[in-house]
mmCIF file of C-alpha atoms and ligand atoms in Angstrom:
data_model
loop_
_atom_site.group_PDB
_atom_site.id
_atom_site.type_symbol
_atom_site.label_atom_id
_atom_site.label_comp_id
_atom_site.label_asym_id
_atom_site.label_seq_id
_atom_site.Cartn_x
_atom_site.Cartn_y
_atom_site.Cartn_z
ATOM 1 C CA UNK A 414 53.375 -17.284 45.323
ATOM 2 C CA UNK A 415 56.520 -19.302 44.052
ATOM 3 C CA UNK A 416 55.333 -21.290 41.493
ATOM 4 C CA UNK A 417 58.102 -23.064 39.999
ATOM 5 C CA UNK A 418 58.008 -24.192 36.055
ATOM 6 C CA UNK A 419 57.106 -27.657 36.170
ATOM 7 C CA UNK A 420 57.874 -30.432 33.944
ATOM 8 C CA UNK A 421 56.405 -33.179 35.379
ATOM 9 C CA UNK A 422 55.371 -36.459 33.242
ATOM 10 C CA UNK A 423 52.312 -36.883 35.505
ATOM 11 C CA UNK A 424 50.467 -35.987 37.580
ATOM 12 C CA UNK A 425 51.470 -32.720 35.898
ATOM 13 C CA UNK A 426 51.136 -28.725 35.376
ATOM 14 C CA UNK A 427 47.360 -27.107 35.522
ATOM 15 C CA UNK A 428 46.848 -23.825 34.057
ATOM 16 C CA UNK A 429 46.782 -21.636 37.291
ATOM 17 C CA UNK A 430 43.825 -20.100 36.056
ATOM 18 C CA UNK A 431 42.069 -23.243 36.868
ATOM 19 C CA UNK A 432 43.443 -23.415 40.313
ATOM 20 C CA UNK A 433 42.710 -20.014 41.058
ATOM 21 C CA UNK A 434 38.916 -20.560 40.083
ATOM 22 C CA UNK A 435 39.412 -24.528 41.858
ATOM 23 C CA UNK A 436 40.178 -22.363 44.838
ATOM 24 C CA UNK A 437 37.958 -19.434 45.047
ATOM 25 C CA UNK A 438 35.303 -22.004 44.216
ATOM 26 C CA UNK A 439 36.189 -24.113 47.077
ATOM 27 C CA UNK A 440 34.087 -23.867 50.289
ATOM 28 C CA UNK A 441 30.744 -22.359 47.622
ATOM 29 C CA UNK A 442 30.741 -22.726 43.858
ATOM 30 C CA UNK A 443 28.792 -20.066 42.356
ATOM 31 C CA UNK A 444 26.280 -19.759 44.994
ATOM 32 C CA UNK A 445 25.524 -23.514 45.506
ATOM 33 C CA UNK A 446 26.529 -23.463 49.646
ATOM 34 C CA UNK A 447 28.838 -25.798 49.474
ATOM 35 C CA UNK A 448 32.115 -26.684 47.440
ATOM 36 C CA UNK A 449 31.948 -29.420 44.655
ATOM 37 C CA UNK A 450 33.705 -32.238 46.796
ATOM 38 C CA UNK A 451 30.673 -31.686 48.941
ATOM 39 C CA UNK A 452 27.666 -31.982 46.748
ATOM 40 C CA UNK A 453 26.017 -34.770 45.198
ATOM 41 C CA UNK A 454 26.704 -36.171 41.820
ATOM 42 C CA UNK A 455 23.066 -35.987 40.908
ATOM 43 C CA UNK A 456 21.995 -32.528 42.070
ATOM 44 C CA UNK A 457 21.873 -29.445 39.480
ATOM 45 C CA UNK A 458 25.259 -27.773 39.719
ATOM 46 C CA UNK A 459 27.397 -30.667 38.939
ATOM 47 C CA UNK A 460 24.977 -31.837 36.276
ATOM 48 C CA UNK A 461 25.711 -28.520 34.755
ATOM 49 C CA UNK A 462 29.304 -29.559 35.793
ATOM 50 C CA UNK A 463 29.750 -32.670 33.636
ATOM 51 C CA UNK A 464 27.571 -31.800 30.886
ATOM 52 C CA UNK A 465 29.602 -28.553 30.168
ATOM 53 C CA UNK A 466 32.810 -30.764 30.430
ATOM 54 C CA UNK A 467 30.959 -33.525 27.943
ATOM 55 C CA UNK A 468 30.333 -30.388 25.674
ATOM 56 C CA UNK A 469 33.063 -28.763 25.626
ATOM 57 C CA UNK A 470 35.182 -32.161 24.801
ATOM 58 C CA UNK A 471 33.204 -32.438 21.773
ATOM 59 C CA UNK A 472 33.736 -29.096 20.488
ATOM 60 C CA UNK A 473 37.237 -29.760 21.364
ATOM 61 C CA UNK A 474 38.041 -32.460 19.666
ATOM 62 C CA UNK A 475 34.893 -32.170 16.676
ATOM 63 C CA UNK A 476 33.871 -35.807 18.187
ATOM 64 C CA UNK A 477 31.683 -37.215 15.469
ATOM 65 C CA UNK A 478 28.012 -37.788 17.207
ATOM 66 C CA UNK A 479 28.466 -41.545 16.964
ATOM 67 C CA UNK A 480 30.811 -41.518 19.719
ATOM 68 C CA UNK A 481 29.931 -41.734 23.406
ATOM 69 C CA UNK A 482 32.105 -39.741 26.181
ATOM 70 C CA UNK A 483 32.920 -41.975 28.942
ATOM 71 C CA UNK A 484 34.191 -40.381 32.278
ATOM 72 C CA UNK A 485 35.867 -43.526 34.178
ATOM 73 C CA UNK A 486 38.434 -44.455 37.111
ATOM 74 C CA UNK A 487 40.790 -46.623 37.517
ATOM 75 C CA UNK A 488 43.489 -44.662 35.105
ATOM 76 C CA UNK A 489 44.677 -45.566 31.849
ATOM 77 C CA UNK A 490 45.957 -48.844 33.496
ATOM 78 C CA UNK A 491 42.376 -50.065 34.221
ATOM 79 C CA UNK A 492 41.486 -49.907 30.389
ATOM 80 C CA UNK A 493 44.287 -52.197 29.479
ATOM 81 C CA UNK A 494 42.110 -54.993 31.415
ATOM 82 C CA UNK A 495 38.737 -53.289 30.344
ATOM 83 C CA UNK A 496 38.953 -52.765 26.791
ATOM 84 C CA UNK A 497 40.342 -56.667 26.203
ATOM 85 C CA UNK A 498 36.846 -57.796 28.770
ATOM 86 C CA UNK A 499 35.085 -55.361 26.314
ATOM 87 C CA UNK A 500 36.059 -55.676 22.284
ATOM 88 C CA UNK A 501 37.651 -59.010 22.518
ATOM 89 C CA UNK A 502 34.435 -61.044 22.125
ATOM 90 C CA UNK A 503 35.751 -64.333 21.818
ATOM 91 C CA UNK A 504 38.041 -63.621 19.056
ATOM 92 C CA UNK A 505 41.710 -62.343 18.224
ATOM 93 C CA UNK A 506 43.479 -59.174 18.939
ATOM 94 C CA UNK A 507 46.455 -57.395 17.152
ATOM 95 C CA UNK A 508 48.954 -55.096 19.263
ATOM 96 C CA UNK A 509 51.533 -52.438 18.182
ATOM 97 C CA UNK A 510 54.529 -52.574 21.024
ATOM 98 C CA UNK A 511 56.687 -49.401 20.655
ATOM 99 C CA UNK A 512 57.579 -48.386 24.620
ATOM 100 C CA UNK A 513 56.547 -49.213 28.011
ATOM 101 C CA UNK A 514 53.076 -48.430 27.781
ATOM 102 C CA UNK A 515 51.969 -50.593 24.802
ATOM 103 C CA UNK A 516 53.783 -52.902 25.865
ATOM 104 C CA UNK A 517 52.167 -52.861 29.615
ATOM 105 C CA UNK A 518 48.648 -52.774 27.216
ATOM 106 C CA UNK A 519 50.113 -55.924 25.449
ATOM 107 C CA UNK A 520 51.024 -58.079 28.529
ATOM 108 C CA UNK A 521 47.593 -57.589 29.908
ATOM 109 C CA UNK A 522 45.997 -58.138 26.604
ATOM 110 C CA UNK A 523 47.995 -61.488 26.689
ATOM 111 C CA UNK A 524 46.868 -62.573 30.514
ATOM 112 C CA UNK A 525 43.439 -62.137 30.176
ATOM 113 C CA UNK A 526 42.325 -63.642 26.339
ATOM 114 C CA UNK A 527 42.924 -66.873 27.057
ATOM 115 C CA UNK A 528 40.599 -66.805 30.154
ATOM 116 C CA UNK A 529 38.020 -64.760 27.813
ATOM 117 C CA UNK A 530 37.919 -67.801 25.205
ATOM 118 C CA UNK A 531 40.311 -65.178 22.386
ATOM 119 C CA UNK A 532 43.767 -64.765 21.383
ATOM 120 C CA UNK A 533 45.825 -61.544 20.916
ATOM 121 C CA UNK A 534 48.714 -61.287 18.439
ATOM 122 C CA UNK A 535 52.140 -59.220 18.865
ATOM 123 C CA UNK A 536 51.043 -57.302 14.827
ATOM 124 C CA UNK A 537 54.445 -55.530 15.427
ATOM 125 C CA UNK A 538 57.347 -53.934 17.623
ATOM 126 C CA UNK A 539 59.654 -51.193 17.112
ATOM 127 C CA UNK A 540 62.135 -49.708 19.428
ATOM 128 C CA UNK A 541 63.132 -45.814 18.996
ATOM 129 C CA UNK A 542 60.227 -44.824 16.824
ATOM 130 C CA UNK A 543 56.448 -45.809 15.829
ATOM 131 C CA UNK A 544 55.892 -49.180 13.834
ATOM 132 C CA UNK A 545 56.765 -49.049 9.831
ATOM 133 C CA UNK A 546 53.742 -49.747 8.245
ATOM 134 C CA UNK A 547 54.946 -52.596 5.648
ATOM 135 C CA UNK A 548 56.295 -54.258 8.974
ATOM 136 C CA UNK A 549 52.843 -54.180 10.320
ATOM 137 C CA UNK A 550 51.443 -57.832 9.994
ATOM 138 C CA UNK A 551 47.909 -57.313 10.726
ATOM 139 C CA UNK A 552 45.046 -59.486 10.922
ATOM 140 C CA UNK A 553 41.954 -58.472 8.741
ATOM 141 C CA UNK A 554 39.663 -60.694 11.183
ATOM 142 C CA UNK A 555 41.289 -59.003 14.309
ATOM 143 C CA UNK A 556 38.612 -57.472 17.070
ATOM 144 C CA UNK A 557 40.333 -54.686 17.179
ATOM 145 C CA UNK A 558 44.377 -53.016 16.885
ATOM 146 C CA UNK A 559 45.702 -51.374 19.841
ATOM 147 C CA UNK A 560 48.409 -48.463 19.675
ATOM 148 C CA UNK A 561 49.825 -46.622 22.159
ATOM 149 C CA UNK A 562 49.937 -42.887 19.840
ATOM 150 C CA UNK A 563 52.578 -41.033 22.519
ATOM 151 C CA UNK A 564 54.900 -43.405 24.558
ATOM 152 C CA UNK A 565 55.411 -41.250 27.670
ATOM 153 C CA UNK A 566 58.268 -42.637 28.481
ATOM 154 C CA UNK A 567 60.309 -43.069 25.265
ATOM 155 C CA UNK A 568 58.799 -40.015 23.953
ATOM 156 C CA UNK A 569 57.521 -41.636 20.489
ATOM 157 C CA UNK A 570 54.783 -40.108 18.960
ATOM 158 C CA UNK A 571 52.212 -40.770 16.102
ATOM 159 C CA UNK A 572 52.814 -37.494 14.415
ATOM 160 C CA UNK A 573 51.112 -37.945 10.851
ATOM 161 C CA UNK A 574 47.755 -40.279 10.158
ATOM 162 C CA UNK A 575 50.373 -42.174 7.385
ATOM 163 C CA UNK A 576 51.790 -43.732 10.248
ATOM 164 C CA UNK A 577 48.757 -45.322 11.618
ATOM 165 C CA UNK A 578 48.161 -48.554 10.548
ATOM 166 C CA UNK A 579 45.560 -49.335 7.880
ATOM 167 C CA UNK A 580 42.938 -51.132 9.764
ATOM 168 C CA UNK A 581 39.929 -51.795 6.886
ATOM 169 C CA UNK A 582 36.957 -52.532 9.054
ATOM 170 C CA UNK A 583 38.991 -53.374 11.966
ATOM 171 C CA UNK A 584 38.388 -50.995 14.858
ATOM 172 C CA UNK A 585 41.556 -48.965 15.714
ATOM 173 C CA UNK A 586 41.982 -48.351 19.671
ATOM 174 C CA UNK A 587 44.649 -46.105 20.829
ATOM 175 C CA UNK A 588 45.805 -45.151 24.399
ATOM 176 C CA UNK A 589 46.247 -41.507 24.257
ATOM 177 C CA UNK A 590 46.468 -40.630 28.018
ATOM 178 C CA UNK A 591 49.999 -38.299 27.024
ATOM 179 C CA UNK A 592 48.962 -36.229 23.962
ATOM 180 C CA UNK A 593 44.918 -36.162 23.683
ATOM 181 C CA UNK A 594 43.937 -32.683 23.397
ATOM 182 C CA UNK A 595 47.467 -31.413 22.297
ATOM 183 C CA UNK A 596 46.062 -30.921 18.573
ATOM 184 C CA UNK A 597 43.593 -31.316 16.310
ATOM 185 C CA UNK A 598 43.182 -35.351 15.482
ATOM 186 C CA UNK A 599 41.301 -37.031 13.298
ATOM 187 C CA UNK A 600 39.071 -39.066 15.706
ATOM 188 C CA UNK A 601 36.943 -41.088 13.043
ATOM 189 C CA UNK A 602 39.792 -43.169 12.575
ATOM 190 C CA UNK A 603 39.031 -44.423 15.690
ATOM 191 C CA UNK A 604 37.082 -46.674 17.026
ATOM 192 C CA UNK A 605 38.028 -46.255 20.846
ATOM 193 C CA UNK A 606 40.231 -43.619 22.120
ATOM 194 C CA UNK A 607 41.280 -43.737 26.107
ATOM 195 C CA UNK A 608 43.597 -40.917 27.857
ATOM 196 C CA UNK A 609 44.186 -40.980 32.077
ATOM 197 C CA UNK A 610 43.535 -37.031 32.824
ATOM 198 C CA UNK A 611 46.601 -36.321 35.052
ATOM 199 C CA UNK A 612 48.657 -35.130 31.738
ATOM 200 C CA UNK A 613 46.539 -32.787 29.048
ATOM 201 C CA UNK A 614 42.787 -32.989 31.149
ATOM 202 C CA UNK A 615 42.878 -32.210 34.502
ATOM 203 C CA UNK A 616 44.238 -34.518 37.814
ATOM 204 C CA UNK A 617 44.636 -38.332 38.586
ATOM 205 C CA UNK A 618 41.677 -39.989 39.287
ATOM 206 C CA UNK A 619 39.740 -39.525 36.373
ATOM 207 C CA UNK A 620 40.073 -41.552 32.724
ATOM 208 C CA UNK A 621 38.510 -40.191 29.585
ATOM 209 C CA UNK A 622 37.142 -42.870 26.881
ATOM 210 C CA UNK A 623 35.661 -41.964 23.607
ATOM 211 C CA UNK A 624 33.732 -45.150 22.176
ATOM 212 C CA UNK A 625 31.556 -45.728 18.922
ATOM 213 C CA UNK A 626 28.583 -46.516 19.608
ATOM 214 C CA UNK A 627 28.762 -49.834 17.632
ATOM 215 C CA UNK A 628 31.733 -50.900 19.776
ATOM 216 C CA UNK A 629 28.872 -51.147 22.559
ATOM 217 C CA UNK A 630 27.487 -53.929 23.608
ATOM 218 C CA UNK A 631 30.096 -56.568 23.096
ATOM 219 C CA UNK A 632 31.233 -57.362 26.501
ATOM 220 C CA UNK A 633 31.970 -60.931 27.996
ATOM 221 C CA UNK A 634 29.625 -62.286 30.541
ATOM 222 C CA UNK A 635 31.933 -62.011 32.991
ATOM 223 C CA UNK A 636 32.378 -58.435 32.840
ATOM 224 C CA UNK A 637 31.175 -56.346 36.043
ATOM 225 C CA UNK A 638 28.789 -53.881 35.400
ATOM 226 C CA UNK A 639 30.968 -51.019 36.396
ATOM 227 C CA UNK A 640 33.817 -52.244 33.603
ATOM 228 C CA UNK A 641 31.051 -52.572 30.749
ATOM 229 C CA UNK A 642 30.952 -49.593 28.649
ATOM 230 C CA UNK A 643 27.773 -50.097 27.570
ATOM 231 C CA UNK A 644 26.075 -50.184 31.048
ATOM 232 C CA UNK A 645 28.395 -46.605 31.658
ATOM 233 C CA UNK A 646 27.067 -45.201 28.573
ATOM 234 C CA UNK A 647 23.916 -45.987 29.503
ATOM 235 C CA UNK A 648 24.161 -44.581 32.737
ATOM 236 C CA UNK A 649 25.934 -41.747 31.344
ATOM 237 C CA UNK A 650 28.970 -42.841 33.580
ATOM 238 C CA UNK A 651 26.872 -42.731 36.489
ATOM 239 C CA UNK A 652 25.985 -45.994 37.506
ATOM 240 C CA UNK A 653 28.046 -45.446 40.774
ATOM 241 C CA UNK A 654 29.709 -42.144 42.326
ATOM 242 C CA UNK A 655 32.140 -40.994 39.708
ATOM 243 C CA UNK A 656 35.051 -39.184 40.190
ATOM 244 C CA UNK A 657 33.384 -35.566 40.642
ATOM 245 C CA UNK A 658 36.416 -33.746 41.320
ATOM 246 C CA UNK A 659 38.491 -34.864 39.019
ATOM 247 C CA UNK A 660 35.694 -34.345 37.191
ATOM 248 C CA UNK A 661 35.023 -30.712 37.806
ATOM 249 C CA UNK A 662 39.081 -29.708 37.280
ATOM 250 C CA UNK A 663 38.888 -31.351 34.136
ATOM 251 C CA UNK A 664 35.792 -28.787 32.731
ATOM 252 C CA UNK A 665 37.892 -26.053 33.915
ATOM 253 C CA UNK A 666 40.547 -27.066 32.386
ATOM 254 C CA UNK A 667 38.531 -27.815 29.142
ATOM 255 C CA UNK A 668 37.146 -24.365 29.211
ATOM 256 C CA UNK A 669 40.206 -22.689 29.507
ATOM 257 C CA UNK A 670 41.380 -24.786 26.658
ATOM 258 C CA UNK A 671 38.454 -23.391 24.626
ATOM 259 C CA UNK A 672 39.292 -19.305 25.903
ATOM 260 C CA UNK A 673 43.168 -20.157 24.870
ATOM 261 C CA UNK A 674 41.685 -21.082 20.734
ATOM 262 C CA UNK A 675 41.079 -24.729 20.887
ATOM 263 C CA UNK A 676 43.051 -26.967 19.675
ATOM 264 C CA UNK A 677 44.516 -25.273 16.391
ATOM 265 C CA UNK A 678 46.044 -22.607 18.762
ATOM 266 C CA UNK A 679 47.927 -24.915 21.261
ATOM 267 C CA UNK A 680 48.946 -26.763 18.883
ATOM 268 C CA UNK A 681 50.730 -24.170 17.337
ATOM 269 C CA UNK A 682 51.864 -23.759 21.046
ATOM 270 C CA UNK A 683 53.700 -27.266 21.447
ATOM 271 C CA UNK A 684 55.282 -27.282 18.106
ATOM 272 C CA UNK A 685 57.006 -24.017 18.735
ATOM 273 C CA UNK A 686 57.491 -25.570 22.845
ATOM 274 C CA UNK A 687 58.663 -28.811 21.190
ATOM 275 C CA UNK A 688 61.396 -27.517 18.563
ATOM 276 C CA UNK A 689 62.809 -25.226 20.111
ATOM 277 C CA UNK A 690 63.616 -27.971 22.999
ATOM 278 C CA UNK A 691 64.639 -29.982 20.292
ATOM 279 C CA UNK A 692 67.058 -27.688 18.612
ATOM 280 C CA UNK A 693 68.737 -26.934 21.887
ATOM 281 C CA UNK A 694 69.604 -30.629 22.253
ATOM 282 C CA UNK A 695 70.321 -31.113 18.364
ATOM 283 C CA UNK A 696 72.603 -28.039 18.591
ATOM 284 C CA UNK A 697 74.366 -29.001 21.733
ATOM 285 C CA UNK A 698 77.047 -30.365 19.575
ATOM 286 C CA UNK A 699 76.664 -33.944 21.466
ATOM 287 C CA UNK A 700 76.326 -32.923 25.097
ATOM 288 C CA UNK A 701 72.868 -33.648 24.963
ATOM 289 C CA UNK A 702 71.048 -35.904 22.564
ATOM 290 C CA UNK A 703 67.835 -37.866 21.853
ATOM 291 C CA UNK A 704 67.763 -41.069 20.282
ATOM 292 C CA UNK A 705 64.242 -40.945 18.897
ATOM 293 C CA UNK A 706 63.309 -41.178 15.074
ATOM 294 C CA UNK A 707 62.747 -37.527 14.009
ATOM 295 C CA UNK A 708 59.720 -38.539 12.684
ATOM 296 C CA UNK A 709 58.242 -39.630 15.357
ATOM 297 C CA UNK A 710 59.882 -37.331 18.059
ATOM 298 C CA UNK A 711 57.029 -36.459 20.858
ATOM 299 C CA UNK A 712 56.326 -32.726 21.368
ATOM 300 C CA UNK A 713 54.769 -33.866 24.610
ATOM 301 C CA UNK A 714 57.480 -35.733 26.391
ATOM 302 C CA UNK A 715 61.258 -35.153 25.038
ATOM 303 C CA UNK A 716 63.591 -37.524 27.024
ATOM 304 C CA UNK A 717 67.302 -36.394 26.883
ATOM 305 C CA UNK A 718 70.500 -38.125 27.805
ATOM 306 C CA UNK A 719 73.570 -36.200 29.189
ATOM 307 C CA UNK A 720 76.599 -36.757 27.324
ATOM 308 C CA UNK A 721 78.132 -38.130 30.371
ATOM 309 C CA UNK A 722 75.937 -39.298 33.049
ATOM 310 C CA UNK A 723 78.071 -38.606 35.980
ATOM 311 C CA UNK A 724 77.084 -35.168 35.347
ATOM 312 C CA UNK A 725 72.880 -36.123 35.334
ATOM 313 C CA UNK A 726 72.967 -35.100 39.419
ATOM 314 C CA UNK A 727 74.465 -31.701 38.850
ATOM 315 C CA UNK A 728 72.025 -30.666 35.696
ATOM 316 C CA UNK A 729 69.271 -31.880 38.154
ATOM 317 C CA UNK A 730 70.372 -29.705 41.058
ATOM 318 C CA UNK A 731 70.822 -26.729 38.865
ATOM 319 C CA UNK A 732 67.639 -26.905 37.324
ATOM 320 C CA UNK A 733 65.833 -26.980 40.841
ATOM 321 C CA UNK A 734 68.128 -23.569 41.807
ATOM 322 C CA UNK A 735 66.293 -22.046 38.670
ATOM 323 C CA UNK A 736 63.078 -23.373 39.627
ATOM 324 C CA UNK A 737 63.107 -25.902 37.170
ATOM 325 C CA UNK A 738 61.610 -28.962 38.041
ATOM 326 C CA UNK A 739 60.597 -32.686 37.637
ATOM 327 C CA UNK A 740 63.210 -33.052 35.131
ATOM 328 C CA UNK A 741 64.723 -36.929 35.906
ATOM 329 C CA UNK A 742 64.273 -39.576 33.290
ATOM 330 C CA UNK A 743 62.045 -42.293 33.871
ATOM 331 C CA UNK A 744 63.961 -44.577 36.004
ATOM 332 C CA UNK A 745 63.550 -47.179 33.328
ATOM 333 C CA UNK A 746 65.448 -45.315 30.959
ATOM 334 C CA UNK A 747 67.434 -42.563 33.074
ATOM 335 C CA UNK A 748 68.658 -39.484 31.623
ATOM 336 C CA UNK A 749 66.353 -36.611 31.742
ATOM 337 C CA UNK A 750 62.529 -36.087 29.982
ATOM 338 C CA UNK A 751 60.729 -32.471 30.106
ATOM 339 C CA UNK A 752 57.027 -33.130 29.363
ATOM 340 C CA UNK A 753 55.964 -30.303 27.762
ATOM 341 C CA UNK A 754 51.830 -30.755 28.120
ATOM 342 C CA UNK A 755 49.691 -27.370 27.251
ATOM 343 C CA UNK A 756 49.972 -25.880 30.618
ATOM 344 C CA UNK A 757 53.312 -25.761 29.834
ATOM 345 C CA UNK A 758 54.119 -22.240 28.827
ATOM 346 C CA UNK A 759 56.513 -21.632 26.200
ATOM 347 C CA UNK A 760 58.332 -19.518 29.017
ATOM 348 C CA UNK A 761 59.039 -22.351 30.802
ATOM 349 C CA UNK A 762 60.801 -24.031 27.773
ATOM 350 C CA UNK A 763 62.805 -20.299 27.334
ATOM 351 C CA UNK A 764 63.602 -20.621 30.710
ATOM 352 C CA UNK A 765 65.072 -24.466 30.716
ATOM 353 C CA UNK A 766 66.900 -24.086 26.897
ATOM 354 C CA UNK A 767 68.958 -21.448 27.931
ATOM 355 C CA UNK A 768 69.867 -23.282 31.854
ATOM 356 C CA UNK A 769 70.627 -26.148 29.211
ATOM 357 C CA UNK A 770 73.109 -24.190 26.760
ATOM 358 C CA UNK A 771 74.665 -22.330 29.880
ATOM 359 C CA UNK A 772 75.442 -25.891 31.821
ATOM 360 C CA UNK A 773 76.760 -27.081 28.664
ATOM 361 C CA UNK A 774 79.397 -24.187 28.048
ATOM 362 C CA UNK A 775 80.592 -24.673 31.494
ATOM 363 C CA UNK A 776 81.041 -28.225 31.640
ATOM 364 C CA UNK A 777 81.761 -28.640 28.193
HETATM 365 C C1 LIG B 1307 50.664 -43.544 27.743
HETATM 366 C C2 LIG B 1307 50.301 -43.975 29.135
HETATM 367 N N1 LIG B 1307 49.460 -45.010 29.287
HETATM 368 C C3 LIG B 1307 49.095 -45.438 30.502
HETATM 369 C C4 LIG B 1307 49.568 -44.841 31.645
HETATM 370 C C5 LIG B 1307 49.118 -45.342 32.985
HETATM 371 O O1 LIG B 1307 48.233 -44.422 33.502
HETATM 372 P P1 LIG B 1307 47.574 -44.551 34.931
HETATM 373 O O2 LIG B 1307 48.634 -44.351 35.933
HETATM 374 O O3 LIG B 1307 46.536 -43.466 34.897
HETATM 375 O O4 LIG B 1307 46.952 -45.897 35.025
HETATM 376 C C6 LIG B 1307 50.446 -43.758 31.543
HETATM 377 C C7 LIG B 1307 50.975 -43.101 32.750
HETATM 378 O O5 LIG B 1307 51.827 -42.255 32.733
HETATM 379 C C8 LIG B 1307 50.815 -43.326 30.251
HETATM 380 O O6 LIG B 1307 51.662 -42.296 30.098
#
């Protein structure tokens, strides 16, 4: 086996104890005679299947019981068109823009109202770091306030609950596909939480949702039955075929989460992952450098910029000789971005801080 270390944004690194067991599993999972792409949603072992995933998410993450567990397709992507069909209800939403993605969440937001009889508000943008909250103009009537809390791509990050803005009664919904599950959070503040799996959960395919119950039930007529959470919840998410793959990965993944100490322990993990990636670029003297607010710097995704990109090609071809890979920048903002999600050993990091301080002294 020549597994390299893999920095990929997403789809991205799975603990290879959960392939190993993916694969021994494979053609009969514990005795059932078949594999779990073959058997039915409905039959015994993947019952056992989702409701130990379902569990184990709660114990994760301490979900308060008012909150139902959605397991949902259509990726993150899908929920910035399902949660506007969902919590708009007629009225006015507020947005927070601070990258790509809440921006992509915004844009959709802005499409659809109008044809759902509501209106959605731009409550604040901010480029290079998370929203100030005294620039936050938010509307106490609003439906709801939507955050993006780790821009994947910019590598912003909501890292303390005094950034967050103060909502009052207004339900706070936060797109968390990048860092869910990379620490303890505080998920009362919430009052919808959505995450695509392929980064912290498991593979592509699959979408977690945590809702509050009293966020249920508010859908607009128009809404399909598949796209109302309130007809998934209850159907607990199985008013059609769901994903039950994805599905499966994602409870190993959850349980080897649990064996490694929860969340407290690997978040302890990515700190030490994240600084000492961060200190390499900081102490690189200007070779390499990230623009982000160091208050807000991700310790998920850390995108870094060459000092001169003319060299970008040769750092990339260098890395791949070390077995370092998935390293290029998002081509929207170029340079170079190591995601650092909790599969992510801190090896890994080791291995890519010291290629980065050697390809600095030579070409320095
Ligand atoms: C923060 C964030 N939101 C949304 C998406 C879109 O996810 P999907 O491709 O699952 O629709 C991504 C993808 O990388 C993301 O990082």
């Amino acid at each position: 086996m020549n597994r390299a270390f893999n920095f990929s944004a997403g789809p991205a690194a799975l603990p290879l104890p959960v392939l190993e067991a993916a694969a021994a599993g494979m053609t009969d999972w514990q005795g059932a005679g078949c594999g779990v792409l073959e058997m039915s949603h409905r039959g015994a072992a993947f019952s056992r299947i989702i409701a130990e995933a379902e569990a184990d998410l709660r114990a994760l993450t301490d979900l308060p019981a008012q909150y139902k567990i959605l397991f949902l397709q259509g990726g993150a992507t899908l929920q910035f068109s399902q949660l506007v069909m969902n919590l708009l209800d007629g009225g006015s939403a507020d947005y927070l823009v601070t990258g790509t993605w809440s921006k992509k969440a915004y844009t959709e937001a802005a499409r659809l109202a109008p044809q759902l009889g509501g209106t959605v508000r731009l409550a604040g943008e901010a480029v290079g770091g998370v929203v100030p909250r005294e620039a936050m103009q938010l509307d106490p009537q609003a439906r709801y306030i939507h955050l993006c809390s780790n821009e994947t791509i910019h590598g912003i990050e909501v890292l303390d609950e005094a950034q967050l803005p103060e909502c009052g009664d207004v339900p706070l919904v936060a797109d968390m596909s990048s860092h869910i599950l990379s620490r303890p959070m505080d998920f009362s503040r919430y009052g919808l939480v959505y995450a695509g799996a392929q980064k912290n959960i498991g593979p592509a395919g699959l979408t977690i949702l945590f809702i509050r119950e009293d966020l249920l039930g508010r859908a607009a007529a128009i809404t399909p039955p598949l796209l109302d959470y309130a007809t998934q919840a209850a159907h607990d998410s199985m008013l059609n075929t769901p994903p039950t793959f994805a599905i499966h990965i994602a409870a190993l993944v959850l349980r080897w989460l649990r064996e490694q100490g929860g969340l407290p322990a690997i978040a302890a993990q990515n700190a030490k992952k994240a600084a000492l990636l961060y200190d390499t670029i900081d102490a690189s003297g200007g070779f390499y450098r990230n623009t982000v607010a160091a208050a807000c710097r991700s310790r998920m995704n850390v995108p870094f910029f060459l000092h001169d990109a003319g060299l970008d090609a040769e750092f990339l071809a260098g890395a791949a000789e070390r077995g370092l890979q998935q390293l290029k920048g998002h081509k929207s903002v170029g340079g170079m971005r190591a995601s650092l999600y909790n599969a992510v050993p801190l090896e890994a990091v080791r291995a890519l801080c010291d290629y980065m301080q050697d390809f600095a002294r030579r070409k320095g």
